[in-house]
mmCIF file of C-alpha atoms and ligand atoms in Angstrom:
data_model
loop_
_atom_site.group_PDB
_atom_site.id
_atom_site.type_symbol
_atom_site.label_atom_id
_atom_site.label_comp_id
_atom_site.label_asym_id
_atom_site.label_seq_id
_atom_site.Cartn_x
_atom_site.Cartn_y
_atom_site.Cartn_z
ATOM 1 C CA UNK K 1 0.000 0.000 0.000
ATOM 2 C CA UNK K 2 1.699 2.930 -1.042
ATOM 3 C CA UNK K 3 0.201 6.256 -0.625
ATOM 4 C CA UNK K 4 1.439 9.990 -0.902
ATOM 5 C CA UNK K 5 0.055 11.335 2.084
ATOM 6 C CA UNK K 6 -0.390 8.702 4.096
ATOM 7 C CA UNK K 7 2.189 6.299 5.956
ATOM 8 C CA UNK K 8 0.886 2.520 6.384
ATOM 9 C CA UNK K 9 2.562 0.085 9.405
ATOM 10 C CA UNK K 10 1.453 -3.178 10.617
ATOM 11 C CA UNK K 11 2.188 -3.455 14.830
ATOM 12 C CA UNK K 12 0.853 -7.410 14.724
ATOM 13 C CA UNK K 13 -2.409 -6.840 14.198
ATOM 14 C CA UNK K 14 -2.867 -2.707 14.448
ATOM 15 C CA UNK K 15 -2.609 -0.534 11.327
ATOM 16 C CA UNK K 16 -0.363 2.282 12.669
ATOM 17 C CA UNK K 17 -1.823 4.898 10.216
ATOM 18 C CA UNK K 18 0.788 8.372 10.209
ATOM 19 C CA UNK K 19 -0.802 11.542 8.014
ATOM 20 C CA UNK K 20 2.402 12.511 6.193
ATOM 21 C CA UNK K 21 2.199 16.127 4.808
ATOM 22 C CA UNK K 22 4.765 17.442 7.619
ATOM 23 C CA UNK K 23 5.316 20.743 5.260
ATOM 24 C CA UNK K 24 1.393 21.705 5.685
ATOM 25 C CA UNK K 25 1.253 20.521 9.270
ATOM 26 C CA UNK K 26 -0.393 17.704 7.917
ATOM 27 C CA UNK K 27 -3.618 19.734 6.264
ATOM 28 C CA UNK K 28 -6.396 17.789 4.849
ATOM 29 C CA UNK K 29 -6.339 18.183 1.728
ATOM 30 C CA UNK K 30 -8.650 15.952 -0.978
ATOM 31 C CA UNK K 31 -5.770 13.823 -2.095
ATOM 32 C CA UNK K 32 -5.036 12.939 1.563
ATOM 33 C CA UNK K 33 -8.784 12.237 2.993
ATOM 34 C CA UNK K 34 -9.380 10.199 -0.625
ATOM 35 C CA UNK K 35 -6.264 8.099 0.292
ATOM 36 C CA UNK K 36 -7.400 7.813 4.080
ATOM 37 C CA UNK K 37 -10.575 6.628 2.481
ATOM 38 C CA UNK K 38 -9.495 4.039 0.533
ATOM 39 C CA UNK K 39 -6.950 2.838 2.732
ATOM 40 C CA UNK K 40 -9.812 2.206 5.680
ATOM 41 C CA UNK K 41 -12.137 0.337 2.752
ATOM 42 C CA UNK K 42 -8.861 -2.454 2.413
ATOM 43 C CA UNK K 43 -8.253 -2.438 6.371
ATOM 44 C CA UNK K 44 -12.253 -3.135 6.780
ATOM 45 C CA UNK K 45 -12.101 -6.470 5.011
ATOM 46 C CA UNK K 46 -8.089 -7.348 5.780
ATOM 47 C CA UNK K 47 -8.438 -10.138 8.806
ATOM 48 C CA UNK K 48 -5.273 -9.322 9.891
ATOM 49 C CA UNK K 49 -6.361 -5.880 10.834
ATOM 50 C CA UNK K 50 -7.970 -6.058 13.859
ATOM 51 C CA UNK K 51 -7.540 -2.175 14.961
ATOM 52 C CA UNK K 52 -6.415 1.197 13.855
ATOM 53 C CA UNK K 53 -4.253 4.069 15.468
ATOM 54 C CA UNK K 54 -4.423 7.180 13.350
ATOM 55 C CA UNK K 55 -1.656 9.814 14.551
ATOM 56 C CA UNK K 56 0.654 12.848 13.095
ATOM 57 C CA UNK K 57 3.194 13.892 13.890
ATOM 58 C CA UNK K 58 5.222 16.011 17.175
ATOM 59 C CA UNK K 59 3.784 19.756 15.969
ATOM 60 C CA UNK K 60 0.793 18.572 14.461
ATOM 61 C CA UNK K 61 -1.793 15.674 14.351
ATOM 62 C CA UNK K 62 -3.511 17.654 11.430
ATOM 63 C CA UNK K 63 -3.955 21.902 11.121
ATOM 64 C CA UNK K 64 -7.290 21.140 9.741
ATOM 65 C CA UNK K 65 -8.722 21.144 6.072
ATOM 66 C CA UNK K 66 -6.249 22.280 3.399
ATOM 67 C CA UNK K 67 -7.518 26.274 3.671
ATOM 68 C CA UNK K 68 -4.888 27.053 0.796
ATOM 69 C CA UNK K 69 -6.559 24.501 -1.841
ATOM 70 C CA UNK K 70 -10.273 25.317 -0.267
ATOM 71 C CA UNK K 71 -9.683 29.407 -0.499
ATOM 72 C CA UNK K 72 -10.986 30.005 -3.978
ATOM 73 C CA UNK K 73 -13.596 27.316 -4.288
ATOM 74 C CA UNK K 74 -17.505 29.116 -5.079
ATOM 75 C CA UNK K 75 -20.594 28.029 -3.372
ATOM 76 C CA UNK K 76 -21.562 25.329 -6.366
ATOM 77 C CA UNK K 77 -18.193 23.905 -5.866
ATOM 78 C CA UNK K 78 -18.505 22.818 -2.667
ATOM 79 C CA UNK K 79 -22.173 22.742 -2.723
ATOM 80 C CA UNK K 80 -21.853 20.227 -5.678
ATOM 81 C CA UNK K 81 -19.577 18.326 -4.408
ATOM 82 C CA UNK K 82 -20.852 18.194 -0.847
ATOM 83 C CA UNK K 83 -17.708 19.180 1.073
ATOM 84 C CA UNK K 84 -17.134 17.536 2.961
ATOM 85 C CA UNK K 85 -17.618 15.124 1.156
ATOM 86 C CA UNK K 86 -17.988 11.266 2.337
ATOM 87 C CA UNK K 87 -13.972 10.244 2.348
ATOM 88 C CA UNK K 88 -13.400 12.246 4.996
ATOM 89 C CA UNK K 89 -16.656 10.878 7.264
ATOM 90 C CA UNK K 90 -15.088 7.220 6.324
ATOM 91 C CA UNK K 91 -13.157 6.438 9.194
ATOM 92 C CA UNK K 92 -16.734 7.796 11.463
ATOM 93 C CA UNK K 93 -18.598 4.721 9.800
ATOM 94 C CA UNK K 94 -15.232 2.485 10.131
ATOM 95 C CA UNK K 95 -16.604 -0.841 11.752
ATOM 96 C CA UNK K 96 -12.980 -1.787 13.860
ATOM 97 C CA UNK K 97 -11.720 0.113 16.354
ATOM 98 C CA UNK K 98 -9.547 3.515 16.087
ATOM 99 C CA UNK K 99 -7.723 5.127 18.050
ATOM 100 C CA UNK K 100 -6.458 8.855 17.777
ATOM 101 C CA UNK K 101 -3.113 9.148 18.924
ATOM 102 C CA UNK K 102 -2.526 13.332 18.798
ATOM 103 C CA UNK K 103 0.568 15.599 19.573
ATOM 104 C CA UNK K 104 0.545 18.828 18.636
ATOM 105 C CA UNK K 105 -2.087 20.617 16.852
ATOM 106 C CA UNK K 106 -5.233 19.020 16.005
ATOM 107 C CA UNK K 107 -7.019 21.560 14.558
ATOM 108 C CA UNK K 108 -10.612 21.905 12.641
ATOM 109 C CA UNK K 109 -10.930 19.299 10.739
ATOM 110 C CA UNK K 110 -7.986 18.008 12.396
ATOM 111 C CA UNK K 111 -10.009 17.708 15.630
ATOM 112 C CA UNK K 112 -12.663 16.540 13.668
ATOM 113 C CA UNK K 113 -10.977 13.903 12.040
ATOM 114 C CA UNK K 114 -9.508 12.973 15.625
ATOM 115 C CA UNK K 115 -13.351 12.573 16.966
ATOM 116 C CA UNK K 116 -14.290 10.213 14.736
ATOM 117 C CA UNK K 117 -12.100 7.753 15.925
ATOM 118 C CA UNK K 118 -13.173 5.747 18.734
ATOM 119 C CA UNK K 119 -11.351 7.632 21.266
ATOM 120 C CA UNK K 120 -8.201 10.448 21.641
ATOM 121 C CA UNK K 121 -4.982 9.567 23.197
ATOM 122 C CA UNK K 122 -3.614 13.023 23.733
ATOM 123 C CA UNK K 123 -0.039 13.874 24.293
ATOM 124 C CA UNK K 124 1.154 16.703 26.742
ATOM 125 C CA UNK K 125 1.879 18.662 23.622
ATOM 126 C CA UNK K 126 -1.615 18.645 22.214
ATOM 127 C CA UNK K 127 -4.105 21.392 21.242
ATOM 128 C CA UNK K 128 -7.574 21.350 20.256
ATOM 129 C CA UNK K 129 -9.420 24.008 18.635
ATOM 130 C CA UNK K 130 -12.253 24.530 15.818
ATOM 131 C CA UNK K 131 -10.390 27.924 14.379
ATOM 132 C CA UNK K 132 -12.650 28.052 11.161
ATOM 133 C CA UNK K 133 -14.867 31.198 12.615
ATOM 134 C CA UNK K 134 -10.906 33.187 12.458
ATOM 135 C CA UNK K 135 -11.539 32.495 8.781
ATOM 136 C CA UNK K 136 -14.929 33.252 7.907
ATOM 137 C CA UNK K 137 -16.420 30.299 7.985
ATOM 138 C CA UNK K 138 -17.707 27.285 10.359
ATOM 139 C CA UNK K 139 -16.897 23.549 11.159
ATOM 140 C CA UNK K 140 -17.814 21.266 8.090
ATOM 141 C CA UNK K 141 -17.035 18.025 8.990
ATOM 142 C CA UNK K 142 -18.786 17.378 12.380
ATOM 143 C CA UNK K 143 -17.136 19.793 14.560
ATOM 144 C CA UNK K 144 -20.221 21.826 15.793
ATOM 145 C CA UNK K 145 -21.942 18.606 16.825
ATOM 146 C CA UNK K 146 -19.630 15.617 17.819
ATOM 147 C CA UNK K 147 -17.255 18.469 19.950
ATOM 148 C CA UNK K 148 -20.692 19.126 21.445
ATOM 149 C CA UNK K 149 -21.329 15.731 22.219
ATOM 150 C CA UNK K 150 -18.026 15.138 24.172
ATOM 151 C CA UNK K 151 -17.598 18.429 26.524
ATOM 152 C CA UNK K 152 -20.635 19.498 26.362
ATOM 153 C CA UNK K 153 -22.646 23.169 25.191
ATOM 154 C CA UNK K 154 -20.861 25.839 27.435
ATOM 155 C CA UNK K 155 -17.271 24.988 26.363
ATOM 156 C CA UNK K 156 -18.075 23.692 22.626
ATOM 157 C CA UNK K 157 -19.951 27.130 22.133
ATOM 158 C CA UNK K 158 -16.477 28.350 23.387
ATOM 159 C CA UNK K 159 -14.779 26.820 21.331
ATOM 160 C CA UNK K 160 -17.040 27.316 18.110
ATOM 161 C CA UNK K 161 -17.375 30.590 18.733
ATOM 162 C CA UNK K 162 -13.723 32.440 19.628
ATOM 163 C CA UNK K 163 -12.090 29.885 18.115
ATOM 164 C CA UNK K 164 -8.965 29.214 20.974
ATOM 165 C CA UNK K 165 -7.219 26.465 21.528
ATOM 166 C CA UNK K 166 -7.191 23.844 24.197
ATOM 167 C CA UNK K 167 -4.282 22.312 25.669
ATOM 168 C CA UNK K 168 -4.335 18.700 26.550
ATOM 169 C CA UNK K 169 -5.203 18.803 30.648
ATOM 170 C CA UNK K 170 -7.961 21.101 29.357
ATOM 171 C CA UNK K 171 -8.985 18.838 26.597
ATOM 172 C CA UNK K 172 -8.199 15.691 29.743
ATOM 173 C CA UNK K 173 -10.755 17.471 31.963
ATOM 174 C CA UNK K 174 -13.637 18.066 29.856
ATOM 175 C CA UNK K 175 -13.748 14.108 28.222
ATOM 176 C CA UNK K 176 -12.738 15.153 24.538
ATOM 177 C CA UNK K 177 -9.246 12.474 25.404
ATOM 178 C CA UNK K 178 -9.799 9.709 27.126
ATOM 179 C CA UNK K 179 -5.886 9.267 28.339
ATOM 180 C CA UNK K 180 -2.956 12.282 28.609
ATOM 181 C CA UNK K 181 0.413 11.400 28.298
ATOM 182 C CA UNK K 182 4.173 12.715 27.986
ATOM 183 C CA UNK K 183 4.751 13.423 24.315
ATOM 184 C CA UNK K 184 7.724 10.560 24.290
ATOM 185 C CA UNK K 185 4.838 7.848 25.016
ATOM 186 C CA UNK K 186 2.132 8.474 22.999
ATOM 187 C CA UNK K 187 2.795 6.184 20.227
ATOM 188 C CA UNK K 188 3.763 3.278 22.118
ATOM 189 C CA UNK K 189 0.765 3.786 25.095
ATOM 190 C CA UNK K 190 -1.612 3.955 21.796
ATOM 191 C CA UNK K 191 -0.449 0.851 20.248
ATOM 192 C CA UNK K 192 -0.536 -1.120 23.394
ATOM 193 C CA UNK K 193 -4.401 0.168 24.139
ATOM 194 C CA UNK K 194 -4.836 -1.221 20.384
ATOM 195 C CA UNK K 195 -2.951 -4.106 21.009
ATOM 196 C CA UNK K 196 -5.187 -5.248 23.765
ATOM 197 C CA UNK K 197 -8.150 -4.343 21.901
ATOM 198 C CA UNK K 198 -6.677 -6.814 18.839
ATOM 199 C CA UNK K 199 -6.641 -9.161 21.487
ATOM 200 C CA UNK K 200 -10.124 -9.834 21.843
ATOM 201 C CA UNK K 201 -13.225 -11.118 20.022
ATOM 202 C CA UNK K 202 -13.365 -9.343 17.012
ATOM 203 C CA UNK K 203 -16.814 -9.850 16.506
ATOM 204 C CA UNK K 204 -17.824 -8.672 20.252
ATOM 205 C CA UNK K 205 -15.101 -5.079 20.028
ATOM 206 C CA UNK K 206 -17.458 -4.739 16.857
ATOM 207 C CA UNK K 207 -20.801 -4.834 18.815
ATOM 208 C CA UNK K 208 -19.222 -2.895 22.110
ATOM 209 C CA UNK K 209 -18.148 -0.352 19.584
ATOM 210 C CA UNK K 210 -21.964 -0.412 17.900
ATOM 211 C CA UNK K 211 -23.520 -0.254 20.724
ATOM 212 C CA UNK K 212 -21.150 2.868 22.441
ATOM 213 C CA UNK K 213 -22.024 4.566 18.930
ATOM 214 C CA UNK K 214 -25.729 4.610 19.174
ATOM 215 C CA UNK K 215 -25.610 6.493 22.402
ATOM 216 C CA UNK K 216 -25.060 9.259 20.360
ATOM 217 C CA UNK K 217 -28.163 8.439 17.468
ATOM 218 C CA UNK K 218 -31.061 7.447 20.096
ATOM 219 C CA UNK K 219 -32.951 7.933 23.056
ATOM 220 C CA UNK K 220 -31.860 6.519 25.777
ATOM 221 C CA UNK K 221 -34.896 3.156 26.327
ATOM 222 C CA UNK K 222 -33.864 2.448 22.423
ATOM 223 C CA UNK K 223 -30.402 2.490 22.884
ATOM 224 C CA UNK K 224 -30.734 0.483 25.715
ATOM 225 C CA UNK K 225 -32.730 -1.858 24.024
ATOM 226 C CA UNK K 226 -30.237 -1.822 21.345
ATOM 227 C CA UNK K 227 -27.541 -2.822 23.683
ATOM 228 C CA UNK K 228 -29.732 -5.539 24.808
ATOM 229 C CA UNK K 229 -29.920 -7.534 21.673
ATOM 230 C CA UNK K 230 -26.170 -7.116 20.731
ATOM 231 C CA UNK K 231 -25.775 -8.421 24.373
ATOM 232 C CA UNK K 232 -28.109 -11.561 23.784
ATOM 233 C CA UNK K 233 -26.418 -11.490 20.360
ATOM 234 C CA UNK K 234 -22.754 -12.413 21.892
ATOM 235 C CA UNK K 235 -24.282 -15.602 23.552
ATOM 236 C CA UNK K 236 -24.207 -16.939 19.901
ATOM 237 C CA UNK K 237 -20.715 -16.541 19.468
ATOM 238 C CA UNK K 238 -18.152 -19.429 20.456
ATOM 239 C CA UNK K 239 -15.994 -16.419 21.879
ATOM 240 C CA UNK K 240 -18.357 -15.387 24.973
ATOM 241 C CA UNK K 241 -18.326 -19.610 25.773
ATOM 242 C CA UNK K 242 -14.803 -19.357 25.554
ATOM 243 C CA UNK K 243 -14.270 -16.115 27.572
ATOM 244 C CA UNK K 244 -16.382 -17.569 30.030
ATOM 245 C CA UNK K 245 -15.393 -21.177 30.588
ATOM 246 C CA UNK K 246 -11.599 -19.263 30.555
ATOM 247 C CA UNK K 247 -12.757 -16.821 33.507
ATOM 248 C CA UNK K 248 -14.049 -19.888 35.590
ATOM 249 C CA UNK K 249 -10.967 -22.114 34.915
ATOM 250 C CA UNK K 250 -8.771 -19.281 35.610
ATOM 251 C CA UNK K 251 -7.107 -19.620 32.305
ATOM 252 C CA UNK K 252 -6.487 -16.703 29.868
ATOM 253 C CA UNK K 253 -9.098 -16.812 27.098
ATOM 254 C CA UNK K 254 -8.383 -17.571 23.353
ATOM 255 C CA UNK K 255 -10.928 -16.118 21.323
ATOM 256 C CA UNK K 256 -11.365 -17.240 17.722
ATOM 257 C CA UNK K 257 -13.340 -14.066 16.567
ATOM 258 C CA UNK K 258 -16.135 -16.657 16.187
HETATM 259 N N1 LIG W 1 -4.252 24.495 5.358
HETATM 260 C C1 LIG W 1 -3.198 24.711 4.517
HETATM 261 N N2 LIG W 1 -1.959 24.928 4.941
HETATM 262 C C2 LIG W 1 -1.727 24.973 6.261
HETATM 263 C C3 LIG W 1 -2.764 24.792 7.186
HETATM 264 C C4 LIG W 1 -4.071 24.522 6.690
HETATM 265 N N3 LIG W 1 -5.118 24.279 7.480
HETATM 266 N N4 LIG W 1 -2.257 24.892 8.433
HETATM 267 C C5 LIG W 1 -0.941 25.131 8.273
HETATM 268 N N5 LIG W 1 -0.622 25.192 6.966
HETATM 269 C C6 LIG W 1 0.688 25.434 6.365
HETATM 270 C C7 LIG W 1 1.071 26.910 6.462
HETATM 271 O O1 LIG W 1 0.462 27.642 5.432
HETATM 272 C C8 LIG W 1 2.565 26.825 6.334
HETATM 273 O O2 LIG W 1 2.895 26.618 4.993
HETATM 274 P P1 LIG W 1 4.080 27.516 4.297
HETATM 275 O O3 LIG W 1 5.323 27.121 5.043
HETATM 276 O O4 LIG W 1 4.066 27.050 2.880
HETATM 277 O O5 LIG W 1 3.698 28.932 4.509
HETATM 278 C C9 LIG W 1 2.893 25.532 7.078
HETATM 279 O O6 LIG W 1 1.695 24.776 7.106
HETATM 280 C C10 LIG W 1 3.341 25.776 8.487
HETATM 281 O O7 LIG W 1 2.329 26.548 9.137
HETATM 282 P P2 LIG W 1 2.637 27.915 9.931
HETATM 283 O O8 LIG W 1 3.837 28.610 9.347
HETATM 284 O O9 LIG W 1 1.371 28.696 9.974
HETATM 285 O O10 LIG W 1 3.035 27.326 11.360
HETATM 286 P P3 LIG W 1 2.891 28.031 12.767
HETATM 287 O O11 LIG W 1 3.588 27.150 13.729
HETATM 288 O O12 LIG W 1 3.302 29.469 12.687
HETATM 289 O O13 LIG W 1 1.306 28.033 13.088
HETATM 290 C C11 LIG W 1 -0.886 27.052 13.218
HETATM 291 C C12 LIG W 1 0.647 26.820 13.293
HETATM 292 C C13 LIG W 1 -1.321 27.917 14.404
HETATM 293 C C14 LIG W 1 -1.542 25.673 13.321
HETATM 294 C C15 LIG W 1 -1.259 27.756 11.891
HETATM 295 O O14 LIG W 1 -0.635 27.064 10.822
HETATM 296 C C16 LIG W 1 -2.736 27.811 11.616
HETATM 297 O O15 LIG W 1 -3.440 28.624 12.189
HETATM 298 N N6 LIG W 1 -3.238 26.936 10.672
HETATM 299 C C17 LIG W 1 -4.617 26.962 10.264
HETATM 300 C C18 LIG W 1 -5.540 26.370 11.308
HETATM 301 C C19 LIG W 1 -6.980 26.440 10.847
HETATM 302 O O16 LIG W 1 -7.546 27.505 10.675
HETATM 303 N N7 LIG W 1 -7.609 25.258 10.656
HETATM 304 C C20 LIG W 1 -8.992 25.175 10.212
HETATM 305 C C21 LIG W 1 -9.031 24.955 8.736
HETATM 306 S S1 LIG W 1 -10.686 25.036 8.088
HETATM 307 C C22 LIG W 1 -11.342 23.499 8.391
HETATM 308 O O17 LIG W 1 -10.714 22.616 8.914
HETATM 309 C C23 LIG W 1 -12.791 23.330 7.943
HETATM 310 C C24 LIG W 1 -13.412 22.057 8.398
HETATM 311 O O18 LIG W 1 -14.180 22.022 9.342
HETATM 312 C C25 LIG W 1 -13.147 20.826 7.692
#
């Protein structure tokens, strides 16, 4: 898999995914969400993928969409095309788990990008901010409603609406990164939460990940009933007999992703 924009490395069974346009502090551009889109499609259906990590690099996960290639495009253009358009919402309907492993700036759609993985791993270094009001416009690809989701009205508005920047205890505090850690162990802290995740039933991270997702699509009696029948669901799979049987032999369980 060779890509411009994009770096590609297997850590046994996690897709260490590095955006690679160091120049443009990473910036999204089309060529770069297209090839983030296409790579996801061929990790979906590769079995030896079992989870993702998305990261940057030390001064930036990603500044945000590519403002330089964006500046001059009319109101058909991107009404036309429907910027954002659906390679960059791929990795939001990405079925495995991701994790966002972010130093630096993560930035518009950046920090969009970032919350549509599964969850942040935020280095001491990081910063989170929706700039786009600074440049005349607002967030296009989620930011207004999944940053409102995870911290909440008050400080999204705050966000939204000055457009500042929030460091990583900040961004800690308020629930938009799960984990904060020093800059020198992001990468490896990210893989190992991965790693662990690749350890277990496939098929039951899928319907934990399903089920955490619908939280944010339903009431809360649906989505409990939702969780319910993916529940009832697992006791189909050989994996919750064998995780199970393993916790009441005291033996470590070896799931089959079946
Ligand atoms: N698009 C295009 N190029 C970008 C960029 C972006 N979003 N962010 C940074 N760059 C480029 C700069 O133009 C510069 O390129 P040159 O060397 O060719 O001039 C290079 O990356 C380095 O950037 P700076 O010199 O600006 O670095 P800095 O350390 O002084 O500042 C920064 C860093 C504060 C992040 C600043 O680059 C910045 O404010 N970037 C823009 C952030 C932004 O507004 N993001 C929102 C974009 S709109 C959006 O994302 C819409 C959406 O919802 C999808």
């Amino acid at each position: 898999m060779n890509y411009e924009n994009l770096l590609v490395e297997m850590h046994g069974k996690v897709a260490l995914i590095t955006l690679n346009r160091p120049k443009a502090l990473n910036a999204l551009s089309p060529a770069l969400t297209a090839e983030l889109s296409d790579l996801l499609d061929r990790l979906e259906t590769d079995d030896k993928v079992a989870a993702v990590v998305l990261t940057g690099n030390e001064k930036a996960f990603a500044a945000g969409a590519d403002i330089k290639v964006m500046k001059d495009w009319s109101y058909m253009d991107v009404y036309k095309s429907d910027f954002i358009t659906a390679s960059w919402e791929r990795l939001a309907s990405f079925r495995k788990p991701s994790i966002a492993a972010v130093a630096g700036y993560a930035l518009g759609g950046g920090c969009e990008l970032a919350m549509m993985c599964d969850f942040i791993i935020a280095a001491d270094t990081a910063k989170f901010g929706q700039p786009e009001i600074t440049i005349g416009t607002i967030p296009g690809a989620g930011g207004t409603q999944r940053l409102t989701r995870f911290i909440g009205k008050s400080k999204a508005m705050d966000m939204v609406l000055t457009g500042r920047t929030m460091d990583a205890e900040e961004a800690e505090r308020c629930g938009l990164v799960s984990r904060l850690v020093p800059a020198e162990q992001l990468l490896d802290e990210a893989l190992a939460a991965a790693s662990r995740i690749a350890e277990l039933s496939a098929p039951v991270v899928m319907m934990a990940k399903e089920s955490v997702n619908r939280a944010f699509e339903t009431t809360l009696s649906e989505g409990v009933r939702f969780e319910r029948r993916l529940f009832h669901s697992t006791f189909a799979l050989a994996d919750q007999k064998e995780g199970m049987a393993a916790f009441a032999e005291k033996r470590k369980p070896a799931f089959k992703n079946s």
